[in-house]
C-alpha positions as a printed Julia matrix, in Angstrom:
123×3 Matrix{Float64}:
  0.0     0.0    0.0
  1.44    3.31  -1.07
  0.59    6.48   0.79
  0.16    9.79  -0.91
  2.28   12.72   0.22
 -0.68   14.26   2.07
 -1.35   11.01   3.91
  2.36   10.71   4.8
  2.43   14.25   6.22
 -0.74   13.58   8.18
  0.66   10.32   9.55
  3.99   11.98  10.41
  2.26   14.77  12.3
  0.27   12.19  14.28
  3.44   10.28  15.14
  5.34   13.4   16.12
  5.48   13.76  19.89
  5.45   17.22  21.27
  6.05   18.04  24.89
  2.87   19.41  26.4
  4.29   20.02  29.88
  5.47   23.44  30.89
  8.15   21.95  33.13
 11.11   19.68  32.53
 13.35   17.56  34.7
 15.98   19.38  36.66
 19.51   18.66  35.55
 21.04   16.09  37.9
 17.69   14.78  39.06
 18.5    11.23  38.05
 18.77    8.71  40.89
 22.03    9.0   42.77
 24.06    5.85  42.22
 25.6     5.88  45.69
 22.21    5.92  47.4
 20.81    3.19  45.18
 23.92    1.08  45.76
 23.66    1.57  49.53
 19.97    0.64  49.53
 20.61   -2.52  47.54
 23.62   -3.48  49.67
 21.65   -3.08  52.9
 18.8    -5.07  51.38
 21.05   -7.89  50.15
 23.79   -8.02  52.79
 21.7    -7.32  55.86
 18.0    -7.92  55.32
 18.01  -10.9   52.93
 21.09  -12.54  54.44
 19.75  -12.43  57.99
 16.26  -13.4   56.86
 17.59  -16.49  55.09
 19.69  -17.44  58.15
 16.91  -17.14  60.7
 13.87  -17.74  58.53
 12.26  -14.57  59.89
 12.47  -11.01  58.66
 14.47   -8.65  60.83
 12.41   -6.01  62.57
 12.85   -3.3   65.12
 16.06   -2.8   67.05
 17.51   -6.06  65.66
 17.3    -4.58  62.16
 19.03   -1.38  63.29
 21.75   -3.34  65.09
 22.33   -5.47  61.99
 22.65   -2.35  59.82
 25.06   -0.8   62.35
 27.23   -3.92  62.43
 27.2    -4.07  58.61
 28.28   -0.44  58.41
 31.05   -0.95  60.98
 32.33   -4.1   59.25
 32.42   -2.48  55.81
 35.89   -1.9   54.36
 35.26    1.81  54.09
 32.63    3.78  55.91
 29.5     4.31  53.88
 28.48    7.92  54.3
 24.96    7.11  53.16
 24.49    5.11  56.37
 25.36    8.01  58.68
 21.75    8.12  59.83
 22.34    5.04  62.04
 25.05    6.87  64.02
 22.73    8.97  66.11
 22.58    8.63  69.86
 20.47    5.83  71.2
 17.18    7.09  72.53
 13.61    6.14  71.72
 12.85    9.11  69.46
 16.0     8.61  67.4
 15.45    4.86  67.19
 11.96    5.41  65.81
 13.28    7.77  63.15
 16.09    5.38  62.27
 13.66    2.46  62.09
 11.51    4.4   59.63
 14.6     5.13  57.54
 15.65    1.46  57.61
 12.18    0.3   56.56
 12.13    2.93  53.82
 15.52    1.73  52.54
 14.28   -1.86  52.41
 10.99   -0.95  50.72
 12.77    1.12  48.07
 15.31   -1.65  47.46
 12.51   -4.21  47.05
 10.78   -1.9   44.57
 14.02   -1.51  42.59
 14.53   -5.28  42.51
 10.98   -5.8   41.25
 11.43   -3.08  38.62
 14.63   -4.72  37.39
 12.8    -8.03  37.17
 10.27   -6.29  34.9
 13.08   -4.89  32.76
 13.26   -1.27  33.91
 15.94    0.31  36.01
 15.51    1.88  38.46
 11.87    2.67  37.64
  9.75    4.4   40.22
 10.48    3.43  43.78
């Protein structure tokens, strides 16, 4: 089937994608590799490793202690895990627990996205 020049122009204009948004991504807004790497390392080295050893998922203070021991045993200090350095009191532990759970949830989302063929996807 041969298209006439008018039909080709019409088809080309339909296929042409024009940005309709008034805004664009900020330069440097891509995911930071260090943070993604830290999330995935904590997920793999701490959460999955301890879960497979004990058969139960780490929760609460045990999760925080495992992340602290992982950070201390690392060859070089991971600056993205500085949030587990804070003094030990109940308010700080709650904040750190939220951060740890957030890290694990984001890492799980990234792993699922990679399994679907997109990296890092939305997490």
